[in-house]
Tab-separated table of C-alpha atoms and ligand atoms in Angstrom:
chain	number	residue	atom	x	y	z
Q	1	UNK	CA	0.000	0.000	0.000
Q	2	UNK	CA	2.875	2.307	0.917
Q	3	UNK	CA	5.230	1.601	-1.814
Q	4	UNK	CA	1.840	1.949	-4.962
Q	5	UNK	CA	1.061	5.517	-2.988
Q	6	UNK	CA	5.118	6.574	-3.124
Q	7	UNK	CA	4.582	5.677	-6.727
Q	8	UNK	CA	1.952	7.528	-7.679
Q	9	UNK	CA	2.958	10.604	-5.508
Q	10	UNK	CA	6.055	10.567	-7.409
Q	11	UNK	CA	4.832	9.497	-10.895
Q	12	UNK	CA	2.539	12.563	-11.026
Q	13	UNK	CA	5.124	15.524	-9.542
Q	14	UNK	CA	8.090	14.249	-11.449
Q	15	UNK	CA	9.463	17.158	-13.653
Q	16	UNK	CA	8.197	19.429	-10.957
Q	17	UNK	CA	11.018	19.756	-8.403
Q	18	UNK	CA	9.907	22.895	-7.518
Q	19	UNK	CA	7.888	23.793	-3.939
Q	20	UNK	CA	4.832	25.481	-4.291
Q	21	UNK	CA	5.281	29.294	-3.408
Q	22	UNK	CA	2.582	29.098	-0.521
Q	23	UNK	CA	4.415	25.957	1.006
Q	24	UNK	CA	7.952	27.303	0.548
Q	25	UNK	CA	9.368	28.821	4.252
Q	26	UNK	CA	8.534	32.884	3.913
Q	27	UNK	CA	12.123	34.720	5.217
Q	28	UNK	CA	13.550	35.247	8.823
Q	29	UNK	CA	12.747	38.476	10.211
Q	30	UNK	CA	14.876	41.513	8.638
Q	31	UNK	CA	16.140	42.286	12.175
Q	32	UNK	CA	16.553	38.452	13.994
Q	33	UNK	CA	18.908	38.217	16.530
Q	34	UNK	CA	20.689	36.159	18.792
Q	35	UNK	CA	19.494	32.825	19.026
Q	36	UNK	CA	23.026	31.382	18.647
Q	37	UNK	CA	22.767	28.666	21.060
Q	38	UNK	CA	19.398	27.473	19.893
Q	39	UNK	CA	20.475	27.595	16.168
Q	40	UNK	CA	23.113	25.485	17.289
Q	41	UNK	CA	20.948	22.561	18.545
Q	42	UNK	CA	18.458	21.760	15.764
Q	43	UNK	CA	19.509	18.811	14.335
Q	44	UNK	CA	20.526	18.652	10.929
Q	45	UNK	CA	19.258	15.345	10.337
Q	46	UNK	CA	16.094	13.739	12.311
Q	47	UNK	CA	13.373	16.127	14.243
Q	48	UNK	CA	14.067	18.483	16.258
Q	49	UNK	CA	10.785	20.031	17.863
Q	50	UNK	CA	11.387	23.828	18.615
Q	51	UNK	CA	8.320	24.294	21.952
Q	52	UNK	CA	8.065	27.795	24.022
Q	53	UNK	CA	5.377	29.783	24.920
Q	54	UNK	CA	2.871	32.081	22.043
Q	55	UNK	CA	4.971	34.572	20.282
Q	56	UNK	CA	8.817	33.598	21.962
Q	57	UNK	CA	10.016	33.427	18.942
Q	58	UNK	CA	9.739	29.185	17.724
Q	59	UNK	CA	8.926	30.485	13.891
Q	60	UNK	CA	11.415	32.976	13.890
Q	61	UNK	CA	14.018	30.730	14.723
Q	62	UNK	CA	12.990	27.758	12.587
Q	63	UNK	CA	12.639	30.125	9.728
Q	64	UNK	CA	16.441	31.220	10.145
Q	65	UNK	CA	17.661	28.188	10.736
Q	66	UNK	CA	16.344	26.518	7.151
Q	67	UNK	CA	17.405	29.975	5.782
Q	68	UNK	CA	20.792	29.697	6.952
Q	69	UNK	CA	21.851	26.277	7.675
Q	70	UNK	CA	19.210	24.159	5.382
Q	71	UNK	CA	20.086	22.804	2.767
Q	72	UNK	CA	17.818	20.872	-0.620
Q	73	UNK	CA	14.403	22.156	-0.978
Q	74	UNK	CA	12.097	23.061	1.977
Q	75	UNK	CA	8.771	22.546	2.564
Q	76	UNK	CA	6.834	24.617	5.369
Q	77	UNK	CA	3.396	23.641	6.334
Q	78	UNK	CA	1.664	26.146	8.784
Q	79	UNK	CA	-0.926	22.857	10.809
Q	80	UNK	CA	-3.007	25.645	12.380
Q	81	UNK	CA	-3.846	27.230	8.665
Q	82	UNK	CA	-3.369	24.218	6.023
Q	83	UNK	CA	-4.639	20.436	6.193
Q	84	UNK	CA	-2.538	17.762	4.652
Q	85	UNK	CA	-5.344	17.371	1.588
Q	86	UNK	CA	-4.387	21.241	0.691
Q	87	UNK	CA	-0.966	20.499	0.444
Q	88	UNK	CA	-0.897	17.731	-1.629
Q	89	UNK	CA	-3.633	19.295	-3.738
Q	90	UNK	CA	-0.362	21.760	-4.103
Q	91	UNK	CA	1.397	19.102	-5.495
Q	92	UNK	CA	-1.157	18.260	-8.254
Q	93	UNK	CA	-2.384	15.141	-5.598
Q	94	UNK	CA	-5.919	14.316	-5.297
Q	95	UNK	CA	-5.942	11.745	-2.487
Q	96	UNK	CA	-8.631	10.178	-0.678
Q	97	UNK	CA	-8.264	11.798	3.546
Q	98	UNK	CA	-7.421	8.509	4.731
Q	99	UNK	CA	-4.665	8.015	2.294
Q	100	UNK	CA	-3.263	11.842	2.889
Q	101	UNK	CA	-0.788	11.365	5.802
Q	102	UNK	CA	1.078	8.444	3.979
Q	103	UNK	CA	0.923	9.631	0.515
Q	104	UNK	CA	2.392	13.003	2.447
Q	105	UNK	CA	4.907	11.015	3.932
Q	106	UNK	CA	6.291	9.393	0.949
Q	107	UNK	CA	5.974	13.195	-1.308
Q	108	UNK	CA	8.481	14.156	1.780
Q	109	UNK	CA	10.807	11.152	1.649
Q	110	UNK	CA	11.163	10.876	-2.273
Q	111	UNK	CA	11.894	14.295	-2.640
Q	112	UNK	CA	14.102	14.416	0.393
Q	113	UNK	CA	12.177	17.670	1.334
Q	114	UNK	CA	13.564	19.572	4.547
Q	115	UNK	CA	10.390	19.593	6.400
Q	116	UNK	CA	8.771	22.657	8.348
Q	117	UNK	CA	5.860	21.497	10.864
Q	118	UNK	CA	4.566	24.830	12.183
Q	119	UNK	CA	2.147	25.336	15.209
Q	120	UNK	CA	1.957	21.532	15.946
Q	121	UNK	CA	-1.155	21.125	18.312
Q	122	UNK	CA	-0.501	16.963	19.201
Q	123	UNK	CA	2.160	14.473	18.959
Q	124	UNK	CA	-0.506	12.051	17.208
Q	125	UNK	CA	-0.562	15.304	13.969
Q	126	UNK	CA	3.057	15.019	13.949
Q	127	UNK	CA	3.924	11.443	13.979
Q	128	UNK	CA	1.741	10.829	11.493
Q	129	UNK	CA	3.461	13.255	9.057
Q	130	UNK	CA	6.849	12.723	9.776
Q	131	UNK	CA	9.113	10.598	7.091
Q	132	UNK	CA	11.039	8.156	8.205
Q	133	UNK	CA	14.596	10.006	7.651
Q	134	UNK	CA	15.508	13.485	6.979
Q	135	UNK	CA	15.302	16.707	8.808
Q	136	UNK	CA	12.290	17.630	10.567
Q	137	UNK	CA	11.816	20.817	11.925
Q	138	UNK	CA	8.830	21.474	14.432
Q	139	UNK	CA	6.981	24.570	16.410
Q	140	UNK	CA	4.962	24.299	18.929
Q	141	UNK	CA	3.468	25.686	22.212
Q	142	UNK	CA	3.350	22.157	23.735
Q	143	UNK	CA	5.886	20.023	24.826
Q	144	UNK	CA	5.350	17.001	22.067
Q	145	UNK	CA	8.294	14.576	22.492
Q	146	UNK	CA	8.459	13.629	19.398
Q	147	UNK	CA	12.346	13.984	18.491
Q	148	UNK	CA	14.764	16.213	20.328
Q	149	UNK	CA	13.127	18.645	22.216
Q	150	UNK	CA	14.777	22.304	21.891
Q	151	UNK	CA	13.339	24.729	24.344
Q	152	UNK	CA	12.841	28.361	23.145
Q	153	UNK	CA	12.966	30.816	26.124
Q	154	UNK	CA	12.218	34.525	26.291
Q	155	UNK	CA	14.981	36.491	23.599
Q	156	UNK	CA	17.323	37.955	26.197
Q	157	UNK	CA	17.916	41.839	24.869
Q	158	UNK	CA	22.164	42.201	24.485
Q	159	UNK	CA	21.131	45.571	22.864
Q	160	UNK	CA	20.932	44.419	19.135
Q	161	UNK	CA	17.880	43.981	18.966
Q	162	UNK	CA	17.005	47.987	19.349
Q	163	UNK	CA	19.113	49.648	16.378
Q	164	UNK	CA	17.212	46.953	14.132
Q	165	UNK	CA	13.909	47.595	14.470
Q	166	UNK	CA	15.068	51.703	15.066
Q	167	UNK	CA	15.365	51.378	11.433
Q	168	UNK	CA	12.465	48.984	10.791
Q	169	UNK	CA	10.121	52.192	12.236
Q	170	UNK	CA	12.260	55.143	11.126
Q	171	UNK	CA	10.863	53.313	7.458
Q	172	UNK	CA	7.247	53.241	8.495
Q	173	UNK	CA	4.839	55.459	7.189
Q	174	UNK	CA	3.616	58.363	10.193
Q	175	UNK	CA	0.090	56.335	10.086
Q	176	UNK	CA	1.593	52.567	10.623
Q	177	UNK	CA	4.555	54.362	13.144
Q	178	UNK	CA	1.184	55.973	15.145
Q	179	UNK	CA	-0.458	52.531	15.306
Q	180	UNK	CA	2.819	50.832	16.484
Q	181	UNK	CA	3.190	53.171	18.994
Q	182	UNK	CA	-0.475	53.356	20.364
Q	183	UNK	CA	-1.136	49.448	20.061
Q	184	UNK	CA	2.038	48.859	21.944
Q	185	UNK	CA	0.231	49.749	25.232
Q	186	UNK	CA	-2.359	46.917	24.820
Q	187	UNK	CA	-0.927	44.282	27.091
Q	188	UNK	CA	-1.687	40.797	25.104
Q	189	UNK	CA	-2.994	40.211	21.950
Q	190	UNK	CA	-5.837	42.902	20.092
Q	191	UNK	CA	-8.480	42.413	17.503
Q	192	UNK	CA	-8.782	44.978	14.374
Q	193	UNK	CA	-11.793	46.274	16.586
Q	194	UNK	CA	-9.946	47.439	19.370
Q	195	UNK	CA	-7.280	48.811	17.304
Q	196	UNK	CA	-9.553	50.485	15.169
Q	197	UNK	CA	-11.166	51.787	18.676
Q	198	UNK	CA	-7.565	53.241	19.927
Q	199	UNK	CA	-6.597	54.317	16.922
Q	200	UNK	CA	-9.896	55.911	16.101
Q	201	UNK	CA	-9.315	55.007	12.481
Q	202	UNK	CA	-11.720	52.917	10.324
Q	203	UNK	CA	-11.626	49.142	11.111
Q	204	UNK	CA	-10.934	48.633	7.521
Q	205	UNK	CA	-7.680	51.056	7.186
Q	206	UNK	CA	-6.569	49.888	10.715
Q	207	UNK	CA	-6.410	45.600	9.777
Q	208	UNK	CA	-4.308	46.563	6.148
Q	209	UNK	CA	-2.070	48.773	8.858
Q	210	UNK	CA	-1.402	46.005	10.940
Q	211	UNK	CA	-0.832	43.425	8.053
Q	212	UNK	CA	1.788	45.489	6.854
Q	213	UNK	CA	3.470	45.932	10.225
Q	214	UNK	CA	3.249	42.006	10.199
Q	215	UNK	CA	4.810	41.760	7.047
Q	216	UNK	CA	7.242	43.600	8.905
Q	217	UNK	CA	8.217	41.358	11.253
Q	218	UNK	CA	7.118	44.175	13.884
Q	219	UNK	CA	3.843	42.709	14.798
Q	220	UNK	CA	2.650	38.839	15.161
Q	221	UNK	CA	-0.430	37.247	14.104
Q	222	UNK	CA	-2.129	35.735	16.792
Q	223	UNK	CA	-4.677	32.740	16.004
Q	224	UNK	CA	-7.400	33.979	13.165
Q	225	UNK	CA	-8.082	37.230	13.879
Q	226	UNK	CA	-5.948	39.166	16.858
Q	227	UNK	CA	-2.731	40.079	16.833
Q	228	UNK	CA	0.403	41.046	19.773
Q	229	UNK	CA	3.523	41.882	20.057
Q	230	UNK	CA	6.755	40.475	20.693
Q	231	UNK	CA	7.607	41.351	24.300
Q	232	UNK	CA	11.287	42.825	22.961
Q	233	UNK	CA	9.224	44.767	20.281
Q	234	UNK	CA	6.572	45.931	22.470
Q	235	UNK	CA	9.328	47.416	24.860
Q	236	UNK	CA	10.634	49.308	22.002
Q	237	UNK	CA	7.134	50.694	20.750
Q	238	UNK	CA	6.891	51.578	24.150
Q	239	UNK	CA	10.109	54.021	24.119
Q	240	UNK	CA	8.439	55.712	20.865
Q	241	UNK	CA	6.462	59.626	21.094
C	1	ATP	N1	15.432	36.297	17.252
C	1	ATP	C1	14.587	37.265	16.923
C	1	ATP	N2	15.018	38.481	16.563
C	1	ATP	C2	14.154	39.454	16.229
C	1	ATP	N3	12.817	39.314	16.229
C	1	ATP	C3	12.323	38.119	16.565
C	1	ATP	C4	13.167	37.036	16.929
C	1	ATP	N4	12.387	35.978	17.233
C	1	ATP	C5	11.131	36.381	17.047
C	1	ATP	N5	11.072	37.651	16.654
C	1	ATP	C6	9.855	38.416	16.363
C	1	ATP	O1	8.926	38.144	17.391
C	1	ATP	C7	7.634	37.917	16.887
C	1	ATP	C8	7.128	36.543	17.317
C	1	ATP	O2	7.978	35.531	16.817
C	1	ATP	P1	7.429	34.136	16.262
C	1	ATP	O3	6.272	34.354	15.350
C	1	ATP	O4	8.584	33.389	15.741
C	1	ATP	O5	6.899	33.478	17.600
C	1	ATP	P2	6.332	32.010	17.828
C	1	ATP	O6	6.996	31.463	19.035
C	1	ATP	O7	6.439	31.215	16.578
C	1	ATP	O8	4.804	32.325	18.177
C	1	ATP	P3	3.500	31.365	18.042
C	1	ATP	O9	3.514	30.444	19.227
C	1	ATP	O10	2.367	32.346	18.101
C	1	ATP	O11	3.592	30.661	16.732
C	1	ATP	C9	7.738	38.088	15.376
C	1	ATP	O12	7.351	39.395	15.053
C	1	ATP	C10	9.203	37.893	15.094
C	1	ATP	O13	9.610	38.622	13.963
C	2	MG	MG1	5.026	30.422	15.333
C-alpha cells in the first residue's frame, strides 16, 4: 500500500522539483537576533521540535535556521492554517483523507524535502506526518516529544535587537509608526476592533495597517483574527512619542 502511494505521488510531480510558493518557508525576520545557542541545537538530520510559549520566537528561529543552515528544498506547512489534503492538492495530488498522511509522507521522503511542521497542536498530527529520515523541523506551544526537544525561552535583549527595528520604524509610514506606537500599550494580543477603537481610524484602514506591520516582522499574528507583540518589540514601541 505504501510503496503503490510513493509511486503515484512521485509518478505525477516528477518534472516538478519545484515547492509550491505558498508551502515554501517565507524569510527570517529583517532584524533576527541572537538565538546562537538554539540555532546550534536543531539537528541537521532527524526532528528536532522547537516548543516555548505564544509569540517567543519558535517560527522565527525555525525560519532562520532553514534559511541559513538548510540545505535541498524546503517545505513549510503552517498545521493551524493548512490540512494535509491542501498540500498535496499543491502538489497536483488528489488523495482520498485517509490516504493523505502516507501519501504526504512518501511526497516528503522521495523528494528528500527539509520539512517545516509549524504550530503543531498533538504528537498524534506530527507522527503521522513525519518521514522516516531526513530533517524535521517542528513549532509548537506544547511540549510534544516527538524527536529532540529544543526549548525556546524569552529572547534575552544584548542591545541588538534595538538599532534593528530603530530602522524597521524610522521606514514606516507616520500612520503605521502611530499605530505601532499606540497598540504597543495593549498588554496581550488585540483584535482589528480594538485597534480600530484606539486608533480611532476605520476598522478597515486599521487591519491593512497592521498586516503590513506584520509583514514587517514588527507585529505577530495571533490565532485567526488578533494580533500582539513580541515582548522585545513591544518594549521598544513603548520608548516611541
Ligand atoms: N530572534 C529574533 N530576533 C528578532 N525578532 C524576533 C526574533 N524571534 C522572534 N522575533 C519576532 O517576534 C515575533 C514573534 O515571533 P514568532 O512568530 O517566531 O513566535 P512564535 O513562538 O512562533 O509564536 P506562536 O507560538 O504564536 O507561533 C515576530 O514578530 C518575530 O519577527
Ligand atoms: Mg510560530
Amino acid at each position: 500500500m505504501g510503496d503503490a502511494l510513493a509511486v503515484a505521488a512521485t509518478g505525477v510531480i516528477r518534472g516538478r522539483d519545484d515547492v509550491p510558493p505558498l508551502f515554501r518557508p517565507p524569510a527570517p525576520p529583517r532584524h533576527f537576533v541572537g538565538r546562537d545557542a538554539e540555532l546550534d541545537g536543531i539537528r541537521a538530520a532527524g526532528v528536532t521540535v522547537l516548543t516555548g510559549a505564544a509569540g517567543v520566537g519558535k517560527t522565527a528561529l525555525a525560519l532562520k535556521w532553514l534559511r541559513e543552515r538548510g540545505s535541498g528544498a524546503q517545505l513549510c506547512v503552517d498545521l493551524a492554517v493548512h490540512r494535509i489534503g491542501r498540500v498535496l492538492r499543491a502538489f497536483g495530488l488528489n488523495v482520498e483523507p485517509a490516504d493523505e498522511c502516507a501519501v504526504f509522507r512518501s511526497l516528503v521522503t522521495r523528494r528528500q524535502f527539509t520539512l517545516l511542521l509549524d504550530n503543531a497542536a498533538s504528537a498524534a498530527q506530527v507522527t503521522a506526518l513525519l518521514p522516516p529520515s531526513g530533517t524535521v523541523l517542528v513549532t509548537s506551544r506544547q511540549r510534544l516529544e516527538v524527536g529532540h526537544v529544543a526549548e525556546v525561552g524569552p529572547l534575552a535583549d544584548d542591545g541588538r535587537l534595538g538599532p534593528l527595528l530603530d530602522r524597521s520604524y524610522g521606514e514606516l509610514p507616520e500612520r503605521q509608526a502611530r499605530l505601532y506606537r499606540l497598540c504597543a500599550w495593549q498588554p496581550g494580543a488585540f483584535g482589528v476592533p480594538v485597534a480600530a477603537e484606539i486608533a480611532g481610524e476605520p476598522a478597515c484602514d486599521v487591519e491593512d495597517a497592521l498586516d503590513d506591520l506584520v509583514e514587517k516582522s514588527l507585529l505577530t499574528e495571533y490565532g485567526d483574527y488578533a494580533f500582539r507583540f513580541h515582548d522585545l518589540v513591544r518594549a521598544h514601541a513603548r520608548t516611541k512619542r
